[in-house]
PDB file of C-alpha atoms in Angstrom:
ATOM      1  CA  MET L   1     -14.606   2.843   6.294  1.00 47.00           C
ATOM      2  CA  THR L   2     -11.789   4.319   8.266  1.00 48.00           C
ATOM      3  CA  PRO L   3      -8.721   5.297   6.234  1.00 49.00           C
ATOM      4  CA  PRO L   4      -5.476   3.534   7.060  1.00 48.00           C
ATOM      5  CA  VAL L   5      -3.277   5.333   9.516  1.00 57.00           C
ATOM      6  CA  LYS L   6      -0.110   3.664   8.781  1.00 79.00           C
ATOM      7  CA  SER L   7       1.154   4.236   5.309  1.00 90.00           C
ATOM      8  CA  VAL L   8       1.654   0.970   3.245  1.00 93.00           C
ATOM      9  CA  ILE L   9       2.244  -0.044  -0.620  1.00 91.00           C
ATOM     10  CA  TYR L  10       1.265  -3.254  -1.728  1.00 93.00           C
ATOM     11  CA  SER L  11       2.859  -3.967  -5.101  1.00 92.00           C
ATOM     12  CA  ARG L  12       0.606  -7.002  -6.087  1.00 93.00           C
ATOM     13  CA  VAL L  13      -2.925  -6.919  -7.210  1.00 95.00           C
ATOM     14  CA  PRO L  14      -5.368  -9.864  -7.602  1.00 95.00           C
ATOM     15  CA  ARG L  15      -6.379  -9.089 -11.215  1.00 95.00           C
ATOM     16  CA  PRO L  16      -9.466 -10.868 -12.789  1.00 96.00           C
ATOM     17  CA  ASP L  17      -9.242 -13.161 -15.789  1.00 95.00           C
ATOM     18  CA  PRO L  18      -8.289 -11.042 -18.773  1.00 96.00           C
ATOM     19  CA  ALA L  19     -10.815 -12.875 -20.927  1.00 96.00           C
ATOM     20  CA  LEU L  20     -13.669 -11.957 -18.657  1.00 95.00           C
ATOM     21  CA  VAL L  21     -12.443  -8.208 -18.840  1.00 96.00           C
ATOM     22  CA  ALA L  22     -12.496  -8.487 -22.594  1.00 96.00           C
ATOM     23  CA  ARG L  23     -16.195  -9.704 -22.524  1.00 96.00           C
ATOM     24  CA  ALA L  24     -17.102  -6.863 -20.021  1.00 97.00           C
ATOM     25  CA  ALA L  25     -15.355  -4.268 -22.307  1.00 96.00           C
ATOM     26  CA  LYS L  26     -17.985  -5.033 -25.051  1.00 94.00           C
ATOM     27  CA  PHE L  27     -20.745  -3.454 -22.829  1.00 95.00           C
ATOM     28  CA  GLY L  28     -21.603   0.019 -21.520  1.00 94.00           C
ATOM     29  CA  ILE L  29     -21.987   0.458 -17.723  1.00 95.00           C
ATOM     30  CA  ALA L  30     -25.810   0.511 -18.104  1.00 94.00           C
ATOM     31  CA  ASP L  31     -26.006  -3.117 -19.281  1.00 95.00           C
ATOM     32  CA  LEU L  32     -23.431  -4.230 -16.548  1.00 97.00           C
ATOM     33  CA  HIS L  33     -25.186  -2.227 -13.925  1.00 96.00           C
ATOM     34  CA  GLU L  34     -28.498  -4.012 -14.682  1.00 94.00           C
ATOM     35  CA  GLY L  35     -26.610  -7.260 -15.050  1.00 94.00           C
ATOM     36  CA  LEU L  36     -25.615  -7.010 -11.375  1.00 95.00           C
ATOM     37  CA  GLY L  37     -29.057  -6.764 -10.156  1.00 92.00           C
ATOM     38  CA  GLU L  38     -31.064  -4.262  -8.256  1.00 90.00           C
ATOM     39  CA  ILE L  39     -29.301  -4.235  -4.951  1.00 93.00           C
ATOM     40  CA  ALA L  40     -25.535  -4.992  -6.067  1.00 92.00           C
ATOM     41  CA  GLY L  41     -26.028  -2.747  -9.172  1.00 92.00           C
ATOM     42  CA  ARG L  42     -26.857   0.339  -6.932  1.00 94.00           C
ATOM     43  CA  MET L  43     -24.093  -0.305  -4.474  1.00 95.00           C
ATOM     44  CA  CYS L  44     -21.593  -0.626  -7.178  1.00 97.00           C
ATOM     45  CA  LEU L  45     -22.424   2.629  -9.119  1.00 97.00           C
ATOM     46  CA  MET L  46     -20.724   5.863  -8.468  1.00 97.00           C
ATOM     47  CA  SER L  47     -22.742   8.956  -8.246  1.00 96.00           C
ATOM     48  CA  PRO L  48     -23.350  11.622 -10.963  1.00 95.00           C
ATOM     49  CA  ALA L  49     -20.635  13.679  -9.317  1.00 96.00           C
ATOM     50  CA  MET L  50     -18.109  11.312 -11.040  1.00 97.00           C
ATOM     51  CA  VAL L  51     -17.938  12.868 -14.548  1.00 96.00           C
ATOM     52  CA  PRO L  52     -15.819  12.248 -17.473  1.00 96.00           C
ATOM     53  CA  ILE L  53     -13.206  14.831 -18.265  1.00 96.00           C
ATOM     54  CA  ALA L  54     -13.889  14.402 -22.160  1.00 95.00           C
ATOM     55  CA  PRO L  55     -16.958  13.078 -24.013  1.00 93.00           C
ATOM     56  CA  GLY L  56     -16.832   9.665 -25.416  1.00 94.00           C
ATOM     57  CA  GLN L  57     -14.465   8.258 -22.765  1.00 95.00           C
ATOM     58  CA  LYS L  58     -14.497   4.470 -22.105  1.00 97.00           C
ATOM     59  CA  VAL L  59     -12.604   2.249 -19.844  1.00 98.00           C
ATOM     60  CA  CYS L  60     -12.449  -1.415 -18.534  1.00 98.00           C
ATOM     61  CA  GLY L  61      -9.859  -2.874 -16.466  1.00 97.00           C
ATOM     62  CA  PRO L  62      -8.862  -3.923 -12.775  1.00 98.00           C
ATOM     63  CA  ALA L  63      -8.538  -1.305 -10.168  1.00 98.00           C
ATOM     64  CA  VAL L  64      -5.086  -0.235  -8.527  1.00 98.00           C
ATOM     65  CA  THR L  65      -6.263   1.893  -5.501  1.00 97.00           C
ATOM     66  CA  ALA L  66      -4.490   4.851  -3.856  1.00 96.00           C
ATOM     67  CA  TRP L  67      -5.663   6.508  -0.656  1.00 96.00           C
ATOM     68  CA  ASN L  68      -4.237  10.101  -0.134  1.00 94.00           C
ATOM     69  CA  PHE L  69      -4.429  12.205   2.829  1.00 91.00           C
ATOM     70  CA  PRO L  70      -6.254  15.351   1.974  1.00 92.00           C
ATOM     71  CA  GLY L  71      -4.029  18.008   0.310  1.00 91.00           C
ATOM     72  CA  ASP L  72      -1.483  15.378  -0.509  1.00 89.00           C
ATOM     73  CA  ASN L  73      -0.883  13.126  -3.592  1.00 93.00           C
ATOM     74  CA  LEU L  74       2.013  10.921  -2.544  1.00 94.00           C
ATOM     75  CA  ALA L  75       0.024   7.675  -2.982  1.00 94.00           C
ATOM     76  CA  ILE L  76      -0.743   8.282  -6.522  1.00 94.00           C
ATOM     77  CA  HIS L  77       2.887   8.368  -7.565  1.00 95.00           C
ATOM     78  CA  ALA L  78       3.274   4.872  -5.868  1.00 94.00           C
ATOM     79  CA  ALA L  79       0.168   3.569  -7.508  1.00 96.00           C
ATOM     80  CA  LEU L  80       1.555   4.697 -11.006  1.00 95.00           C
ATOM     81  CA  TYR L  81       4.868   2.975 -10.208  1.00 94.00           C
ATOM     82  CA  THR L  82       3.197  -0.428  -9.313  1.00 95.00           C
ATOM     83  CA  ALA L  83       0.322  -0.414 -11.856  1.00 97.00           C
ATOM     84  CA  GLU L  84       0.520  -2.623 -15.023  1.00 97.00           C
ATOM     85  CA  ALA L  85      -0.629  -2.078 -18.626  1.00 97.00           C
ATOM     86  CA  GLY L  86      -4.419  -2.539 -18.750  1.00 97.00           C
ATOM     87  CA  ASP L  87      -5.056  -1.186 -15.054  1.00 98.00           C
ATOM     88  CA  VAL L  88      -7.233   1.499 -13.960  1.00 98.00           C
ATOM     89  CA  LEU L  89      -5.926   3.921 -11.166  1.00 98.00           C
ATOM     90  CA  VAL L  90      -8.607   4.516  -8.663  1.00 98.00           C
ATOM     91  CA  LEU L  91      -7.594   7.614  -6.465  1.00 97.00           C
ATOM     92  CA  THR L  92      -9.037   9.172  -3.390  1.00 95.00           C
ATOM     93  CA  ASN L  93      -8.297  11.924  -0.815  1.00 94.00           C
ATOM     94  CA  GLY L  94     -11.864  11.574   0.650  1.00 92.00           C
ATOM     95  CA  GLY L  95     -13.411  13.564  -2.301  1.00 90.00           C
ATOM     96  CA  GLY L  96     -12.153  17.041  -1.202  1.00 88.00           C
ATOM     97  CA  HIS L  97     -10.663  19.608  -3.603  1.00 89.00           C
ATOM     98  CA  GLN L  98      -7.645  20.227  -1.423  1.00 87.00           C
ATOM     99  CA  GLY L  99      -4.464  19.184  -3.387  1.00 90.00           C
ATOM    100  CA  ALA L 100      -5.060  18.133  -6.996  1.00 92.00           C
ATOM    101  CA  LEU L 101      -4.540  14.400  -7.075  1.00 94.00           C
ATOM    102  CA  TRP L 102      -4.045  14.145 -10.931  1.00 96.00           C
ATOM    103  CA  GLY L 103      -2.720  16.115 -13.704  1.00 94.00           C
ATOM    104  CA  ASP L 104      -1.378  15.989 -17.144  1.00 95.00           C
ATOM    105  CA  VAL L 105       2.247  14.749 -16.382  1.00 95.00           C
ATOM    106  CA  ALA L 106       1.022  11.811 -14.429  1.00 96.00           C
ATOM    107  CA  CYS L 107      -1.419  11.219 -17.274  1.00 96.00           C
ATOM    108  CA  THR L 108       1.215  11.194 -19.922  1.00 97.00           C
ATOM    109  CA  PHE L 109       3.310   8.609 -17.957  1.00 96.00           C
ATOM    110  CA  ALA L 110       0.209   6.486 -17.341  1.00 97.00           C
ATOM    111  CA  LYS L 111      -0.532   6.562 -21.049  1.00 97.00           C
ATOM    112  CA  LYS L 112       3.041   5.706 -21.853  1.00 96.00           C
ATOM    113  CA  LYS L 113       2.805   2.796 -19.338  1.00 97.00           C
ATOM    114  CA  GLY L 114      -0.381   1.395 -20.779  1.00 97.00           C
ATOM    115  CA  LEU L 115      -2.798   2.260 -18.267  1.00 98.00           C
ATOM    116  CA  VAL L 116      -6.281   2.629 -19.560  1.00 97.00           C
ATOM    117  CA  GLY L 117      -7.791   5.227 -17.299  1.00 97.00           C
ATOM    118  CA  THR L 118      -8.029   6.883 -13.949  1.00 98.00           C
ATOM    119  CA  VAL L 119     -10.965   7.555 -11.578  1.00 98.00           C
ATOM    120  CA  VAL L 120     -10.451  10.446  -9.154  1.00 97.00           C
ATOM    121  CA  HIS L 121     -12.512  11.063  -6.159  1.00 97.00           C
ATOM    122  CA  GLY L 122     -11.106  14.457  -5.469  1.00 96.00           C
ATOM    123  CA  ALA L 123      -9.514  17.025  -7.822  1.00 95.00           C
ATOM    124  CA  THR L 124      -8.079  16.941 -11.249  1.00 96.00           C
ATOM    125  CA  ARG L 125      -6.277  19.731 -12.893  1.00 95.00           C
ATOM    126  CA  ASP L 126      -4.659  20.411 -16.397  1.00 95.00           C
ATOM    127  CA  VAL L 127      -8.034  19.443 -17.888  1.00 96.00           C
ATOM    128  CA  ASP L 128      -7.418  20.778 -21.240  1.00 96.00           C
ATOM    129  CA  ALA L 129      -4.123  19.144 -21.696  1.00 96.00           C
ATOM    130  CA  ILE L 130      -5.646  15.906 -20.501  1.00 96.00           C
ATOM    131  CA  ARG L 131      -8.287  15.997 -23.113  1.00 96.00           C
ATOM    132  CA  GLU L 132      -5.468  16.484 -25.801  1.00 95.00           C
ATOM    133  CA  LEU L 133      -3.734  13.423 -24.523  1.00 95.00           C
ATOM    134  CA  GLY L 134      -6.945  11.354 -25.081  1.00 95.00           C
ATOM    135  CA  TYR L 135      -6.414   9.532 -21.872  1.00 97.00           C
ATOM    136  CA  PRO L 136      -9.826   8.640 -20.076  1.00 97.00           C
ATOM    137  CA  VAL L 137     -10.230  10.367 -16.727  1.00 98.00           C
ATOM    138  CA  TRP L 138     -13.148  10.670 -14.459  1.00 98.00           C
ATOM    139  CA  SER L 139     -13.235  13.052 -11.604  1.00 97.00           C
ATOM    140  CA  THR L 140     -15.569  14.733  -8.872  1.00 97.00           C
ATOM    141  CA  ALA L 141     -13.980  17.936  -8.985  1.00 95.00           C
ATOM    142  CA  VAL L 142     -11.453  20.201 -10.944  1.00 95.00           C
ATOM    143  CA  SER L 143      -8.937  22.291  -8.935  1.00 92.00           C
ATOM    144  CA  VAL L 144      -5.333  23.361  -9.387  1.00 93.00           C
ATOM    145  CA  GLU L 145      -4.782  23.641  -5.762  1.00 88.00           C
ATOM    146  CA  HIS L 146      -1.004  22.593  -4.948  1.00 90.00           C
ATOM    147  CA  PRO L 147      -0.659  19.003  -3.399  1.00 86.00           C
ATOM    148  CA  LYS L 148       1.918  17.958  -0.797  1.00 87.00           C
ATOM    149  CA  LYS L 149       3.724  14.650  -1.111  1.00 90.00           C
ATOM    150  CA  ARG L 150       4.377  13.687   2.462  1.00 88.00           C
ATOM    151  CA  GLY L 151       1.552  11.132   3.369  1.00 83.00           C
ATOM    152  CA  PRO L 152       0.376   9.287   4.997  1.00 89.00           C
ATOM    153  CA  ALA L 153      -0.450   7.168   1.956  1.00 93.00           C
ATOM    154  CA  ALA L 154      -1.725   3.664   1.238  1.00 94.00           C
ATOM    155  CA  VAL L 155      -1.684   1.798  -2.103  1.00 96.00           C
ATOM    156  CA  ASN L 156      -3.534  -1.311  -3.319  1.00 96.00           C
ATOM    157  CA  VAL L 157      -5.774  -1.495  -0.067  1.00 96.00           C
ATOM    158  CA  PRO L 158      -9.563  -1.443   0.112  1.00 95.00           C
ATOM    159  CA  VAL L 159     -10.888   2.192  -0.245  1.00 96.00           C
ATOM    160  CA  VAL L 160     -14.234   3.909  -0.503  1.00 96.00           C
ATOM    161  CA  ILE L 161     -14.600   6.006  -3.771  1.00 95.00           C
ATOM    162  CA  ASP L 162     -17.656   8.203  -4.096  1.00 95.00           C
ATOM    163  CA  ASN L 163     -19.376   6.142  -1.540  1.00 93.00           C
ATOM    164  CA  VAL L 164     -18.446   2.841  -3.476  1.00 97.00           C
ATOM    165  CA  PHE L 165     -16.290   0.135  -1.886  1.00 97.00           C
ATOM    166  CA  VAL L 166     -13.492  -0.690  -3.967  1.00 97.00           C
ATOM    167  CA  GLU L 167     -10.930  -3.580  -3.499  1.00 97.00           C
ATOM    168  CA  PRO L 168      -7.646  -3.687  -5.606  1.00 97.00           C
ATOM    169  CA  GLY L 169      -8.468  -5.971  -8.719  1.00 97.00           C
ATOM    170  CA  ASP L 170     -12.207  -5.040  -8.854  1.00 98.00           C
ATOM    171  CA  LEU L 171     -13.228  -4.331 -12.413  1.00 98.00           C
ATOM    172  CA  ILE L 172     -13.723  -0.740 -13.000  1.00 98.00           C
ATOM    173  CA  VAL L 173     -15.985   0.078 -16.029  1.00 98.00           C
ATOM    174  CA  GLY L 174     -16.705   3.544 -17.207  1.00 97.00           C
ATOM    175  CA  ASP L 175     -18.269   5.507 -20.152  1.00 97.00           C
ATOM    176  CA  SER L 176     -20.242   8.861 -20.736  1.00 95.00           C
ATOM    177  CA  ASP L 177     -22.754   7.447 -18.143  1.00 95.00           C
ATOM    178  CA  GLY L 178     -20.350   7.273 -15.253  1.00 96.00           C
ATOM    179  CA  ILE L 179     -18.356   4.801 -13.362  1.00 98.00           C
ATOM    180  CA  LEU L 180     -19.369   1.139 -12.186  1.00 98.00           C
ATOM    181  CA  VAL L 181     -17.301  -0.904  -9.934  1.00 98.00           C
ATOM    182  CA  ILE L 182     -17.855  -4.750 -10.173  1.00 98.00           C
ATOM    183  CA  PRO L 183     -16.386  -6.916  -7.545  1.00 97.00           C
ATOM    184  CA  ARG L 184     -14.178  -9.908  -8.906  1.00 96.00           C
ATOM    185  CA  ASP L 185     -16.568 -12.587  -7.644  1.00 95.00           C
ATOM    186  CA  LEU L 186     -19.644 -10.781  -9.586  1.00 97.00           C
ATOM    187  CA  ILE L 187     -17.785 -10.147 -12.830  1.00 97.00           C
ATOM    188  CA  GLU L 188     -19.167 -13.334 -14.388  1.00 96.00           C
ATOM    189  CA  LEU L 189     -22.570 -12.712 -13.250  1.00 96.00           C
ATOM    190  CA  ALA L 190     -22.714  -9.093 -14.577  1.00 96.00           C
ATOM    191  CA  VAL L 191     -21.168 -10.177 -17.917  1.00 96.00           C
ATOM    192  CA  THR L 192     -23.571 -13.046 -18.455  1.00 95.00           C
ATOM    193  CA  ASN L 193     -26.595 -11.042 -17.537  1.00 94.00           C
ATOM    194  CA  ALA L 194     -25.459  -8.050 -19.786  1.00 93.00           C
ATOM    195  CA  GLU L 195     -24.970 -10.431 -22.728  1.00 92.00           C
ATOM    196  CA  THR L 196     -28.488 -11.734 -22.248  1.00 92.00           C
ATOM    197  CA  ARG L 197     -29.878  -8.187 -21.808  1.00 88.00           C
ATOM    198  CA  ALA L 198     -28.162  -7.025 -24.805  1.00 86.00           C
ATOM    199  CA  ALA L 199     -29.605  -9.681 -27.014  1.00 85.00           C
ATOM    200  CA  LYS L 200     -32.969  -9.061 -25.873  1.00 83.00           C
ATOM    201  CA  GLU L 201     -32.620  -5.179 -26.716  1.00 81.00           C
ATOM    202  CA  VAL L 202     -31.565  -6.180 -30.191  1.00 82.00           C
ATOM    203  CA  GLU L 203     -34.792  -7.983 -30.658  1.00 82.00           C
ATOM    204  CA  PHE L 204     -36.621  -4.958 -29.076  1.00 80.00           C
ATOM    205  CA  ARG L 205     -35.161  -2.680 -31.644  1.00 88.00           C
ATOM    206  CA  ARG L 206     -35.978  -5.036 -34.543  1.00 87.00           C
ATOM    207  CA  ARG L 207     -39.630  -5.021 -33.304  1.00 86.00           C
ATOM    208  CA  ILE L 208     -39.665  -1.399 -33.068  1.00 88.00           C
ATOM    209  CA  GLU L 209     -38.296  -1.062 -36.629  1.00 86.00           C
ATOM    210  CA  GLU L 210     -41.136  -3.356 -37.774  1.00 86.00           C
ATOM    211  CA  GLY L 211     -43.689  -0.874 -36.378  1.00 88.00           C
ATOM    212  CA  GLU L 212     -44.546  -2.294 -32.920  1.00 85.00           C
ATOM    213  CA  VAL L 213     -45.014   0.025 -29.936  1.00 84.00           C
ATOM    214  CA  LEU L 214     -42.613   0.057 -26.967  1.00 85.00           C
ATOM    215  CA  PHE L 215     -45.497   0.156 -24.593  1.00 85.00           C
ATOM    216  CA  ASP L 216     -46.529  -3.214 -25.632  1.00 84.00           C
ATOM    217  CA  ILE L 217     -43.130  -4.733 -26.308  1.00 82.00           C
ATOM    218  CA  LEU L 218     -42.303  -4.030 -22.680  1.00 86.00           C
ATOM    219  CA  GLY L 219     -45.632  -5.433 -21.537  1.00 87.00           C
ATOM    220  CA  MET L 220     -46.638  -2.154 -19.789  1.00 87.00           C
ATOM    221  CA  ARG L 221     -50.279  -2.737 -20.308  1.00 87.00           C
ATOM    222  CA  ALA L 222     -50.238  -5.850 -18.233  1.00 89.00           C
ATOM    223  CA  VAL L 223     -48.179  -4.098 -15.523  1.00 90.00           C
ATOM    224  CA  ILE L 224     -50.637  -1.098 -15.276  1.00 87.00           C
ATOM    225  CA  GLU L 225     -53.629  -3.327 -15.071  1.00 87.00           C
ATOM    226  CA  ASP L 226     -51.854  -5.439 -12.213  1.00 88.00           C
ATOM    227  CA  LEU L 227     -51.266  -2.261 -10.414  1.00 89.00           C
ATOM    228  CA  GLY L 228     -54.798  -1.198 -10.657  1.00 89.00           C
ATOM    229  CA  ILE L 229     -54.164   1.974 -12.434  1.00 88.00           C
ATOM    230  CA  ALA L 230     -56.850   3.260 -14.618  1.00 87.00           C
ATOM    231  CA  ILE L 231     -56.444   4.355 -18.082  1.00 85.00           C
ATOM    232  CA  LYS L 232     -59.242   6.835 -18.898  1.00 85.00           C
ATOM    233  CA  ASP L 233     -60.228   7.880 -22.409  1.00 86.00           C
ATOM    234  CA  CYS L 234     -60.816  11.632 -21.419  1.00 88.00           C
ATOM    235  CA  THR L 235     -58.857  14.698 -20.420  1.00 85.00           C
ATOM    236  CA  TRP L 236     -58.367  15.400 -16.573  1.00 86.00           C
ATOM    237  CA  GLU L 237     -60.675  18.319 -16.878  1.00 85.00           C
ATOM    238  CA  GLU L 238     -63.511  16.291 -18.176  1.00 84.00           C
ATOM    239  CA  ASP L 239     -62.892  13.741 -15.319  1.00 84.00           C
ATOM    240  CA  ARG L 240     -63.349  16.339 -12.464  1.00 79.00           C
TER     241      ARG L 240
END
């Protein structure tokens, strides 16, 4: 996607149904990722480069997006201004370390305003202070490099964050496993499938506690037979 050349700030975001957001918040990104299906699940999952600043972080809320010129963080301040309680800031400068996009002062204001987390495709600084604040932040880099505030900038426009397409209002879900972006029209699907999957895993755990073998619970024996893979009752040395 080509970044916008003309600066623009949209103050309104098409947010998803709060009841649906609350249902999604009950699950980790693993269940929701699987709930999206193989293709959409992979397209919506950010890479392992997007890591939590502190352990145990969780986030679930609609995206407020901010596109920043490399070395500049003007857009994040406009995003902070337009965001509402329950939102997740999603910031990018293309992923470079030039000019920290996020720090503890912005974090303090975001927490005060009721935002629930920030996802940074670029650099975060003041990491120790952010950890003390207890505000959830994910980032692809850490750098204290000074940012300008001149633009160009765009707020609440579609952006690409860590190779994932994000539109304002998409559901951002994060935990220690990473960040997942769920398009608004797929939230119901992801949540419904996650609920089904979670119930199935409860049953799996019950059967494991009762002494069953996971290999058999998951039907791996039939899968291996269908694939024509031999199970030999000997060592590889004996089979040479």
